[in-house]
């Protein structure tokens, strides 16, 4: 027996019931982004490998061990399936000179790829909604992005997601912190794990982002970056906090929050829940003022965040949100050659009039077709036999009640069918669809 092919581990099929939930989520996200003036952008899923190495940092988990990189068989160029969107977005902005007429608010949504150990909330193909604001330097945009997230949780009815913020200061402040951190870690070298020892000289800040529980105590007591911030960095951080307070958004300063990518400076933030087990960060971001220049542009301040769609949807479902199945307005059953052709025309005409019609395909008795009509969830069945076809009319039958004002079953002329369905299905609307 041949074995059926399976999807790659950590890369999930999203089956219809879940895909409908995804669509609901995506609709909410689109409305939400419009409310803040963000415009969509779509970047390729494959980029030249050096883009990510340069943007995210050579000595990060992502670049060191999580990227799907391969050689283009035709020209030998090293390519990578994007592990995140910020680098691609900034590349696209520079390539197309999008900032020529001022700052931009951009967003995208799509799959990202990281070679991680698959587990609940951690996949090798996962999805992010990414939000990037380029050209704004003040704390107001940082705070606005954080407030945006709070509003989305509210729009979705999500609770129990708490906000952690920190400031990573500027590079000179990080350099002073780094020297003290290095000295601190060097004195405790025997307590470090292999990863941490390897990073000691290349990127000691990364050690603070360790997921190894054995290192937590050591890391908690390490010199804190926030104590090295100068007046300007502190002012920016206080500005963000003031706006959060004004907006009544509770937060906690987590001095250990450093993020897994090297491009951040000043504000960083994460939204975390305790309800998803170990993979509790549903959204993360911050300011990345150096990235545009790092990728070859003139310096442009920027701030952004990405949320993990799978984690948010898991939380949404855990908190009782159920997907709504897409149900047709009517299911059309038919029997006989003339009836089939007439019914096909009826269905198309009704779709032109704005109705969702499921046309029965595959033949079978009226009885078996009516069973299908019933299980489709449609409130109405449209019944066409050769008699109806000859009379240019259609039987309309209620399948699940709920429309007391309409007869349980009635025969309607084809020309009046759309109006008739409209008055049954949308009795409160006038001809223009207004309530
Ligand atoms: P983590 O610490 O969980 O590895 P990260 O810092 O690597 O996250 P980011 O690169 O900041 O994550 O990505 C933003 C968000 O994308 C995360 O907060 C998370 O919700 C989601 N995410 C990241 N990696 C994965 C993954 N492998 N599977 C599912 N979601 C992910
Ligand atoms: Mg990670």
GROMACS .gro file of C-alpha atoms and ligand atoms in nm:
model
  467
    1UNK     CA    1   0.000   0.000   0.000
    2UNK     CA    2   0.141   0.337  -0.091
    3UNK     CA    3   0.164   0.581   0.195
    4UNK     CA    4  -0.036   0.903   0.164
    5UNK     CA    5   0.176   1.214   0.152
    6UNK     CA    6   0.179   1.433   0.460
    7UNK     CA    7   0.237   1.804   0.506
    8UNK     CA    8   0.577   1.907   0.639
    9UNK     CA    9   0.600   1.893   1.018
   10UNK     CA   10   0.513   2.227   1.173
   11UNK     CA   11   0.333   2.347   0.859
   12UNK     CA   12  -0.040   2.328   0.904
   13UNK     CA   13  -0.339   2.288   0.679
   14UNK     CA   14  -0.612   2.523   0.785
   15UNK     CA   15  -0.934   2.333   0.721
   16UNK     CA   16  -1.264   2.504   0.635
   17UNK     CA   17  -1.406   2.546   0.987
   18UNK     CA   18  -1.079   2.703   1.101
   19UNK     CA   19  -1.030   2.892   0.776
   20UNK     CA   20  -1.366   3.060   0.833
   21UNK     CA   21  -1.247   3.168   1.176
   22UNK     CA   22  -0.932   3.305   1.009
   23UNK     CA   23  -1.145   3.502   0.766
   24UNK     CA   24  -1.347   3.654   1.048
   25UNK     CA   25  -1.025   3.750   1.219
   26UNK     CA   26  -0.885   3.898   0.900
   27UNK     CA   27  -1.197   4.107   0.847
   28UNK     CA   28  -1.173   4.246   1.199
   29UNK     CA   29  -0.805   4.320   1.140
   30UNK     CA   30  -0.872   4.506   0.813
   31UNK     CA   31  -1.137   4.727   0.976
   32UNK     CA   32  -0.909   4.794   1.269
   33UNK     CA   33  -0.613   4.893   1.051
   34UNK     CA   34  -0.825   5.125   0.843
   35UNK     CA   35  -0.934   5.302   1.160
   36UNK     CA   36  -0.568   5.397   1.217
   37UNK     CA   37  -0.488   5.492   0.859
   38UNK     CA   38  -0.264   5.196   0.773
   39UNK     CA   39  -0.234   5.093   0.409
   40UNK     CA   40  -0.164   4.740   0.289
   41UNK     CA   41   0.161   4.625   0.130
   42UNK     CA   42   0.247   4.275   0.003
   43UNK     CA   43   0.604   4.154  -0.024
   44UNK     CA   44   0.744   3.832  -0.174
   45UNK     CA   45   0.784   3.530   0.052
   46UNK     CA   46   1.140   3.470  -0.064
   47UNK     CA   47   1.420   3.722  -0.028
   48UNK     CA   48   1.798   3.724  -0.073
   49UNK     CA   49   1.948   3.572   0.243
   50UNK     CA   50   2.174   3.873   0.320
   51UNK     CA   51   1.864   4.089   0.377
   52UNK     CA   52   1.777   3.896   0.692
   53UNK     CA   53   2.133   3.850   0.808
   54UNK     CA   54   2.182   4.228   0.785
   55UNK     CA   55   1.847   4.331   0.930
   56UNK     CA   56   1.783   4.081   1.209
   57UNK     CA   57   2.149   4.034   1.309
   58UNK     CA   58   2.395   3.750   1.245
   59UNK     CA   59   2.398   3.641   1.609
   60UNK     CA   60   2.027   3.584   1.672
   61UNK     CA   61   1.826   3.265   1.702
   62UNK     CA   62   1.650   3.341   1.378
   63UNK     CA   63   1.957   3.392   1.160
   64UNK     CA   64   2.176   3.136   1.334
   65UNK     CA   65   1.942   2.842   1.325
   66UNK     CA   66   1.584   2.910   1.221
   67UNK     CA   67   1.598   3.023   0.858
   68UNK     CA   68   1.494   2.812   0.562
   69UNK     CA   69   1.772   2.907   0.325
   70UNK     CA   70   1.856   2.740  -0.004
   71UNK     CA   71   2.056   2.797  -0.314
   72UNK     CA   72   1.875   2.904  -0.627
   73UNK     CA   73   1.955   2.608  -0.852
   74UNK     CA   74   1.993   2.832  -1.155
   75UNK     CA   75   2.236   3.097  -1.037
   76UNK     CA   76   2.355   2.978  -0.698
   77UNK     CA   77   2.218   3.283  -0.513
   78UNK     CA   78   2.133   3.216  -0.148
   79UNK     CA   79   1.762   3.270  -0.088
   80UNK     CA   80   1.554   3.252   0.231
   81UNK     CA   81   1.187   3.199   0.307
   82UNK     CA   82   1.106   3.511   0.505
   83UNK     CA   83   1.120   3.449   0.883
   84UNK     CA   84   0.955   3.786   0.953
   85UNK     CA   85   0.821   4.082   0.758
   86UNK     CA   86   0.994   4.397   0.881
   87UNK     CA   87   1.312   4.344   0.679
   88UNK     CA   88   1.115   4.278   0.358
   89UNK     CA   89   0.890   4.574   0.421
   90UNK     CA   90   1.181   4.812   0.473
   91UNK     CA   91   1.353   4.668   0.165
   92UNK     CA   92   1.039   4.732  -0.041
   93UNK     CA   93   1.002   5.084   0.098
   94UNK     CA   94   1.361   5.165  -0.001
   95UNK     CA   95   1.347   4.992  -0.336
   96UNK     CA   96   1.036   5.189  -0.438
   97UNK     CA   97   1.127   5.510  -0.258
   98UNK     CA   98   0.793   5.506  -0.078
   99UNK     CA   99   0.899   5.772   0.171
  100UNK     CA  100   0.960   6.038  -0.094
  101UNK     CA  101   0.645   6.226   0.009
  102UNK     CA  102   0.659   6.173   0.381
  103UNK     CA  103   0.599   5.911   0.649
  104UNK     CA  104   0.402   5.595   0.583
  105UNK     CA  105   0.185   5.361   0.786
  106UNK     CA  106   0.193   5.013   0.632
  107UNK     CA  107   0.066   4.667   0.720
  108UNK     CA  108   0.081   4.314   0.580
  109UNK     CA  109  -0.037   3.970   0.673
  110UNK     CA  110   0.095   3.634   0.568
  111UNK     CA  111   0.304   3.326   0.637
  112UNK     CA  112   0.651   3.339   0.792
  113UNK     CA  113   0.893   3.048   0.810
  114UNK     CA  114   1.123   2.947   1.093
  115UNK     CA  115   1.285   2.612   1.154
  116UNK     CA  116   1.179   2.573   1.516
  117UNK     CA  117   1.076   2.270   1.720
  118UNK     CA  118   0.703   2.239   1.649
  119UNK     CA  119   0.482   2.255   1.958
  120UNK     CA  120   0.159   2.421   2.058
  121UNK     CA  121   0.182   2.783   1.944
  122UNK     CA  122   0.515   2.730   1.769
  123UNK     CA  123   0.518   2.624   1.407
  124UNK     CA  124   0.754   2.622   1.112
  125UNK     CA  125   0.507   2.802   0.892
  126UNK     CA  126   0.313   3.051   1.100
  127UNK     CA  127   0.134   3.373   1.022
  128UNK     CA  128   0.182   3.728   1.130
  129UNK     CA  129  -0.004   4.052   1.094
  130UNK     CA  130   0.275   4.307   1.068
  131UNK     CA  131   0.232   4.679   1.122
  132UNK     CA  132   0.508   4.929   1.039
  133UNK     CA  133   0.516   5.307   1.070
  134UNK     CA  134   0.810   5.471   0.893
  135UNK     CA  135   0.919   5.831   0.929
  136UNK     CA  136   0.782   5.910   1.275
  137UNK     CA  137   1.026   5.978   1.557
  138UNK     CA  138   0.812   6.081   1.853
  139UNK     CA  139   0.678   5.864   2.135
  140UNK     CA  140   0.324   5.925   2.008
  141UNK     CA  141   0.347   5.665   1.731
  142UNK     CA  142   0.490   5.407   1.973
  143UNK     CA  143   0.199   5.470   2.208
  144UNK     CA  144  -0.050   5.472   1.923
  145UNK     CA  145   0.069   5.130   1.808
  146UNK     CA  146   0.036   4.993   2.160
  147UNK     CA  147  -0.311   5.147   2.196
  148UNK     CA  148  -0.399   4.993   1.861
  149UNK     CA  149  -0.322   4.648   1.995
  150UNK     CA  150  -0.534   4.711   2.303
  151UNK     CA  151  -0.821   4.811   2.075
  152UNK     CA  152  -0.789   4.496   1.866
  153UNK     CA  153  -0.805   4.275   2.175
  154UNK     CA  154  -1.116   4.467   2.269
  155UNK     CA  155  -1.268   4.438   1.920
  156UNK     CA  156  -1.212   4.063   1.933
  157UNK     CA  157  -1.339   4.034   2.289
  158UNK     CA  158  -1.004   3.897   2.411
  159UNK     CA  159  -0.916   3.934   2.776
  160UNK     CA  160  -0.614   3.855   2.990
  161UNK     CA  161  -0.345   3.989   2.756
  162UNK     CA  162  -0.103   4.202   2.952
  163UNK     CA  163   0.141   4.458   2.824
  164UNK     CA  164   0.512   4.460   2.901
  165UNK     CA  165   0.734   4.744   2.785
  166UNK     CA  166   1.098   4.837   2.806
  167UNK     CA  167   1.343   5.076   2.651
  168UNK     CA  168   1.659   4.955   2.480
  169UNK     CA  169   1.800   5.307   2.458
  170UNK     CA  170   2.046   5.401   2.187
  171UNK     CA  171   2.356   5.218   2.067
  172UNK     CA  172   2.602   5.415   2.283
  173UNK     CA  173   2.391   5.340   2.590
  174UNK     CA  174   2.376   4.976   2.493
  175UNK     CA  175   2.754   4.973   2.448
  176UNK     CA  176   2.808   5.093   2.808
  177UNK     CA  177   2.559   4.838   2.936
  178UNK     CA  178   2.720   4.569   2.726
  179UNK     CA  179   3.059   4.625   2.891
  180UNK     CA  180   2.912   4.581   3.239
  181UNK     CA  181   2.695   4.290   3.130
  182UNK     CA  182   2.997   4.117   2.979
  183UNK     CA  183   3.196   4.159   3.298
  184UNK     CA  184   2.903   4.026   3.502
  185UNK     CA  185   2.860   3.722   3.278
  186UNK     CA  186   3.232   3.652   3.256
  187UNK     CA  187   3.250   3.627   3.634
  188UNK     CA  188   2.978   3.359   3.611
  189UNK     CA  189   3.096   3.173   3.302
  190UNK     CA  190   3.067   2.833   3.466
  191UNK     CA  191   2.694   2.890   3.514
  192UNK     CA  192   2.626   2.964   3.145
  193UNK     CA  193   2.493   2.712   2.896
  194UNK     CA  194   2.661   2.647   2.561
  195UNK     CA  195   2.448   2.900   2.374
  196UNK     CA  196   2.520   3.172   2.624
  197UNK     CA  197   2.894   3.096   2.631
  198UNK     CA  198   2.905   3.115   2.253
  199UNK     CA  199   2.729   3.452   2.256
  200UNK     CA  200   2.927   3.598   2.540
  201UNK     CA  201   3.149   3.797   2.308
  202UNK     CA  202   2.943   3.813   1.990
  203UNK     CA  203   2.610   3.934   2.132
  204UNK     CA  204   2.579   3.918   2.513
  205UNK     CA  205   2.245   4.105   2.513
  206UNK     CA  206   2.095   3.798   2.344
  207UNK     CA  207   2.175   3.596   2.656
  208UNK     CA  208   1.910   3.802   2.840
  209UNK     CA  209   1.654   3.663   2.592
  210UNK     CA  210   1.739   3.301   2.684
  211UNK     CA  211   1.454   3.054   2.713
  212UNK     CA  212   1.662   2.827   2.942
  213UNK     CA  213   1.490   2.823   3.285
  214UNK     CA  214   1.821   2.739   3.453
  215UNK     CA  215   1.957   3.079   3.353
  216UNK     CA  216   1.664   3.288   3.469
  217UNK     CA  217   1.807   3.376   3.812
  218UNK     CA  218   2.140   3.476   3.662
  219UNK     CA  219   1.973   3.685   3.397
  220UNK     CA  220   1.734   3.851   3.641
  221UNK     CA  221   2.024   3.979   3.849
  222UNK     CA  222   2.227   4.103   3.550
  223UNK     CA  223   2.287   4.475   3.491
  224UNK     CA  224   1.972   4.630   3.348
  225UNK     CA  225   1.986   4.826   3.026
  226UNK     CA  226   1.728   5.069   3.154
  227UNK     CA  227   1.975   5.193   3.418
  228UNK     CA  228   2.209   5.305   3.138
  229UNK     CA  229   1.965   5.526   2.950
  230UNK     CA  230   2.052   5.892   2.899
  231UNK     CA  231   1.814   6.186   2.940
  232UNK     CA  232   1.682   6.179   2.584
  233UNK     CA  233   1.605   5.809   2.584
  234UNK     CA  234   1.436   5.842   2.919
  235UNK     CA  235   1.229   6.131   2.792
  236UNK     CA  236   1.110   5.923   2.498
  237UNK     CA  237   1.024   5.633   2.727
  238UNK     CA  238   0.839   5.862   2.965
  239UNK     CA  239   0.651   6.013   2.672
  240UNK     CA  240   0.526   5.670   2.571
  241UNK     CA  241   0.425   5.592   2.928
  242UNK     CA  242   0.241   5.920   2.970
  243UNK     CA  243   0.028   5.852   2.662
  244UNK     CA  244  -0.043   5.498   2.780
  245UNK     CA  245  -0.156   5.634   3.115
  246UNK     CA  246  -0.374   5.894   2.942
  247UNK     CA  247  -0.532   5.615   2.739
  248UNK     CA  248  -0.579   5.407   3.057
  249UNK     CA  249  -0.374   5.120   2.919
  250UNK     CA  250  -0.208   4.930   3.204
  251UNK     CA  251   0.151   4.817   3.149
  252UNK     CA  252   0.443   4.672   3.335
  253UNK     CA  253   0.804   4.770   3.274
  254UNK     CA  254   1.002   4.454   3.219
  255UNK     CA  255   1.371   4.546   3.225
  256UNK     CA  256   1.457   4.202   3.085
  257UNK     CA  257   1.256   4.251   2.768
  258UNK     CA  258   1.512   4.269   2.485
  259UNK     CA  259   1.334   4.103   2.189
  260UNK     CA  260   1.484   3.840   1.962
  261UNK     CA  261   1.596   4.068   1.680
  262UNK     CA  262   1.887   4.310   1.681
  263UNK     CA  263   1.725   4.603   1.502
  264UNK     CA  264   1.532   4.746   1.796
  265UNK     CA  265   1.614   5.060   1.995
  266UNK     CA  266   1.422   5.271   2.249
  267UNK     CA  267   1.069   5.134   2.300
  268UNK     CA  268   1.007   4.760   2.287
  269UNK     CA  269   0.686   4.589   2.392
  270UNK     CA  270   0.521   4.250   2.414
  271UNK     CA  271   0.163   4.144   2.476
  272UNK     CA  272   0.158   3.826   2.681
  273UNK     CA  273  -0.108   3.588   2.805
  274UNK     CA  274  -0.087   3.312   3.065
  275UNK     CA  275  -0.361   3.117   2.894
  276UNK     CA  276  -0.158   2.957   2.616
  277UNK     CA  277   0.112   2.776   2.811
  278UNK     CA  278   0.475   2.841   2.723
  279UNK     CA  279   0.403   3.024   2.396
  280UNK     CA  280   0.230   3.319   2.561
  281UNK     CA  281   0.357   3.614   2.356
  282UNK     CA  282   0.086   3.699   2.107
  283UNK     CA  283   0.229   4.026   1.977
  284UNK     CA  284   0.564   4.199   1.993
  285UNK     CA  285   0.734   4.502   1.851
  286UNK     CA  286   0.908   4.828   1.906
  287UNK     CA  287   1.113   5.104   1.756
  288UNK     CA  288   1.382   5.033   1.497
  289UNK     CA  289   1.530   5.370   1.407
  290UNK     CA  290   1.854   5.225   1.268
  291UNK     CA  291   1.718   4.967   1.028
  292UNK     CA  292   1.643   5.181   0.725
  293UNK     CA  293   1.999   5.316   0.718
  294UNK     CA  294   2.135   4.971   0.792
  295UNK     CA  295   1.964   4.848   0.475
  296UNK     CA  296   2.113   5.130   0.268
  297UNK     CA  297   1.863   5.416   0.299
  298UNK     CA  298   1.890   5.760   0.454
  299UNK     CA  299   1.821   5.734   0.829
  300UNK     CA  300   1.446   5.720   0.893
  301UNK     CA  301   1.291   5.654   1.233
  302UNK     CA  302   1.047   5.364   1.244
  303UNK     CA  303   0.832   5.163   1.476
  304UNK     CA  304   0.634   4.844   1.426
  305UNK     CA  305   0.500   4.522   1.565
  306UNK     CA  306   0.390   4.176   1.458
  307UNK     CA  307   0.130   3.950   1.606
  308UNK     CA  308   0.122   3.574   1.590
  309UNK     CA  309  -0.207   3.486   1.424
  310UNK     CA  310  -0.212   3.120   1.536
  311UNK     CA  311  -0.162   3.218   1.899
  312UNK     CA  312  -0.428   3.488   1.889
  313UNK     CA  313  -0.676   3.256   1.723
  314UNK     CA  314  -0.608   2.982   1.976
  315UNK     CA  315  -0.679   3.232   2.251
  316UNK     CA  316  -0.991   3.358   2.074
  317UNK     CA  317  -1.128   3.005   2.054
  318UNK     CA  318  -1.023   2.917   2.410
  319UNK     CA  319  -1.213   3.223   2.528
  320UNK     CA  320  -1.529   3.091   2.367
  321UNK     CA  321  -1.538   3.256   2.028
  322UNK     CA  322  -1.694   3.026   1.772
  323UNK     CA  323  -1.659   3.053   1.398
  324UNK     CA  324  -1.969   3.122   1.196
  325UNK     CA  325  -2.012   2.879   0.912
  326UNK     CA  326  -2.082   3.030   0.576
  327UNK     CA  327  -2.438   2.928   0.495
  328UNK     CA  328  -2.609   2.983   0.157
  329UNK     CA  329  -2.932   3.183   0.144
  330UNK     CA  330  -3.095   2.898  -0.044
  331UNK     CA  331  -3.022   2.549  -0.175
  332UNK     CA  332  -3.166   2.473  -0.517
  333UNK     CA  333  -3.289   2.118  -0.586
  334UNK     CA  334  -3.410   2.007  -0.926
  335UNK     CA  335  -3.514   1.700  -1.115
  336UNK     CA  336  -3.548   1.644  -1.485
  337UNK     CA  337  -3.353   1.770  -1.782
  338UNK     CA  338  -3.552   2.089  -1.840
  339UNK     CA  339  -3.564   2.156  -1.467
  340UNK     CA  340  -3.187   2.123  -1.440
  341UNK     CA  341  -3.127   2.378  -1.712
  342UNK     CA  342  -3.393   2.617  -1.581
  343UNK     CA  343  -3.266   2.578  -1.224
  344UNK     CA  344  -2.911   2.656  -1.336
  345UNK     CA  345  -3.037   2.983  -1.489
  346UNK     CA  346  -3.240   3.064  -1.178
  347UNK     CA  347  -2.938   3.016  -0.956
  348UNK     CA  348  -2.721   3.244  -1.171
  349UNK     CA  349  -2.993   3.510  -1.184
  350UNK     CA  350  -3.031   3.506  -0.805
  351UNK     CA  351  -2.655   3.535  -0.758
  352UNK     CA  352  -2.662   3.838  -0.988
  353UNK     CA  353  -2.926   3.979  -0.755
  354UNK     CA  354  -2.689   3.931  -0.461
  355UNK     CA  355  -2.803   3.602  -0.307
  356UNK     CA  356  -2.577   3.310  -0.212
  357UNK     CA  357  -2.724   3.007  -0.383
  358UNK     CA  358  -2.602   2.651  -0.360
  359UNK     CA  359  -2.709   2.465  -0.674
  360UNK     CA  360  -2.744   2.092  -0.627
  361UNK     CA  361  -2.495   1.901  -0.841
  362UNK     CA  362  -2.476   1.526  -0.880
  363UNK     CA  363  -2.838   1.421  -0.935
  364UNK     CA  364  -3.029   1.191  -0.699
  365UNK     CA  365  -3.392   1.176  -0.591
  366UNK     CA  366  -3.576   1.483  -0.464
  367UNK     CA  367  -3.571   1.323  -0.120
  368UNK     CA  368  -3.194   1.283  -0.110
  369UNK     CA  369  -3.148   1.632  -0.253
  370UNK     CA  370  -3.372   1.777   0.018
  371UNK     CA  371  -3.151   1.607   0.279
  372UNK     CA  372  -2.850   1.785   0.130
  373UNK     CA  373  -3.046   2.110   0.129
  374UNK     CA  374  -3.122   2.061   0.496
  375UNK     CA  375  -2.765   1.983   0.595
  376UNK     CA  376  -2.633   2.283   0.398
  377UNK     CA  377  -2.777   2.501   0.673
  378UNK     CA  378  -2.964   2.714   0.419
  379UNK     CA  379  -3.291   2.861   0.551
  380UNK     CA  380  -3.468   2.803   0.219
  381UNK     CA  381  -3.491   2.534  -0.046
  382UNK     CA  382  -3.572   2.628  -0.404
  383UNK     CA  383  -3.751   2.344  -0.577
  384UNK     CA  384  -3.761   2.304  -0.952
  385UNK     CA  385  -3.930   2.015  -1.135
  386UNK     CA  386  -4.017   2.001  -1.503
  387UNK     CA  387  -4.364   2.143  -1.420
  388UNK     CA  388  -4.210   2.449  -1.255
  389UNK     CA  389  -3.967   2.486  -1.544
  390UNK     CA  390  -4.256   2.478  -1.790
  391UNK     CA  391  -4.443   2.742  -1.586
  392UNK     CA  392  -4.131   2.957  -1.537
  393UNK     CA  393  -4.172   2.931  -1.161
  394UNK     CA  394  -3.989   2.798  -0.856
  395UNK     CA  395  -4.108   2.637  -0.532
  396UNK     CA  396  -3.978   2.813  -0.220
  397UNK     CA  397  -3.981   2.604   0.098
  398UNK     CA  398  -3.876   2.707   0.448
  399UNK     CA  399  -3.631   2.455   0.589
  400UNK     CA  400  -3.599   2.568   0.946
  401UNK     CA  401  -3.877   2.812   1.018
  402UNK     CA  402  -3.801   3.150   1.158
  403UNK     CA  403  -3.990   3.343   0.892
  404UNK     CA  404  -4.343   3.342   1.036
  405UNK     CA  405  -4.457   3.615   0.803
  406UNK     CA  406  -4.390   3.395   0.496
  407UNK     CA  407  -4.569   3.077   0.391
  408UNK     CA  408  -4.400   2.745   0.467
  409UNK     CA  409  -4.402   2.664   0.099
  410UNK     CA  410  -4.511   2.867  -0.200
  411UNK     CA  411  -4.463   2.873  -0.576
  412UNK     CA  412  -4.321   3.198  -0.708
  413UNK     CA  413  -4.282   3.323  -1.063
  414UNK     CA  414  -3.920   3.350  -1.175
  415UNK     CA  415  -3.955   3.726  -1.239
  416UNK     CA  416  -4.066   3.786  -0.880
  417UNK     CA  417  -3.832   3.539  -0.716
  418UNK     CA  418  -3.551   3.777  -0.619
  419UNK     CA  419  -3.794   4.024  -0.460
  420UNK     CA  420  -3.973   3.741  -0.284
  421UNK     CA  421  -3.652   3.601  -0.137
  422UNK     CA  422  -3.553   3.950  -0.033
  423UNK     CA  423  -3.871   4.007   0.164
  424UNK     CA  424  -3.833   3.669   0.337
  425UNK     CA  425  -3.465   3.690   0.418
  426UNK     CA  426  -3.429   4.064   0.480
  427UNK     CA  427  -3.780   4.178   0.581
  428UNK     CA  428  -3.661   4.497   0.753
  429UNK     CA  429  -3.475   4.638   0.452
  430UNK     CA  430  -3.616   4.860   0.181
  431UNK     CA  431  -3.531   4.815  -0.188
  432UNK     CA  432  -3.192   4.977  -0.146
  433UNK     CA  433  -3.088   4.736   0.126
  434UNK     CA  434  -3.124   4.998   0.403
  435UNK     CA  435  -3.265   4.892   0.735
  436LIG     P1  436   0.924   3.371   2.065
  436LIG     O1  437   0.995   3.439   2.178
  436LIG     O2  438   0.791   3.310   2.104
  436LIG     O3  439   1.012   3.279   1.987
  436LIG     P2  440   0.990   3.580   1.884
  436LIG     O4  441   1.047   3.684   1.970
  436LIG     O5  442   1.081   3.492   1.808
  436LIG     O6  443   0.887   3.490   1.966
  436LIG     P3  444   0.887   3.768   1.692
  436LIG     O7  445   0.993   3.745   1.592
  436LIG     O8  446   0.888   3.892   1.768
  436LIG     O9  447   0.880   3.642   1.788
  436LIG    O10  448   0.744   3.748   1.622
  436LIG     C1  449   0.628   3.816   1.667
  436LIG     C2  450   0.521   3.718   1.707
  436LIG    O11  451   0.505   3.616   1.610
  436LIG     C3  452   0.549   3.642   1.835
  436LIG    O12  453   0.516   3.717   1.946
  436LIG     C4  454   0.458   3.521   1.822
  436LIG    O13  455   0.326   3.556   1.856
  436LIG     C5  456   0.465   3.495   1.673
  436LIG     N1  457   0.560   3.387   1.644
  436LIG     C6  458   0.695   3.395   1.638
  436LIG     N2  459   0.749   3.275   1.607
  436LIG     C7  460   0.646   3.189   1.594
  436LIG     C8  461   0.634   3.050   1.561
  436LIG     N3  462   0.742   2.976   1.534
  436LIG     N4  463   0.510   2.995   1.557
  436LIG     C9  464   0.401   3.069   1.584
  436LIG     N5  465   0.405   3.199   1.613
  436LIG    C10  466   0.525   3.260   1.620
  437LIG    MG1  467   1.152   3.297   1.836
   0.00000   0.00000   0.00000
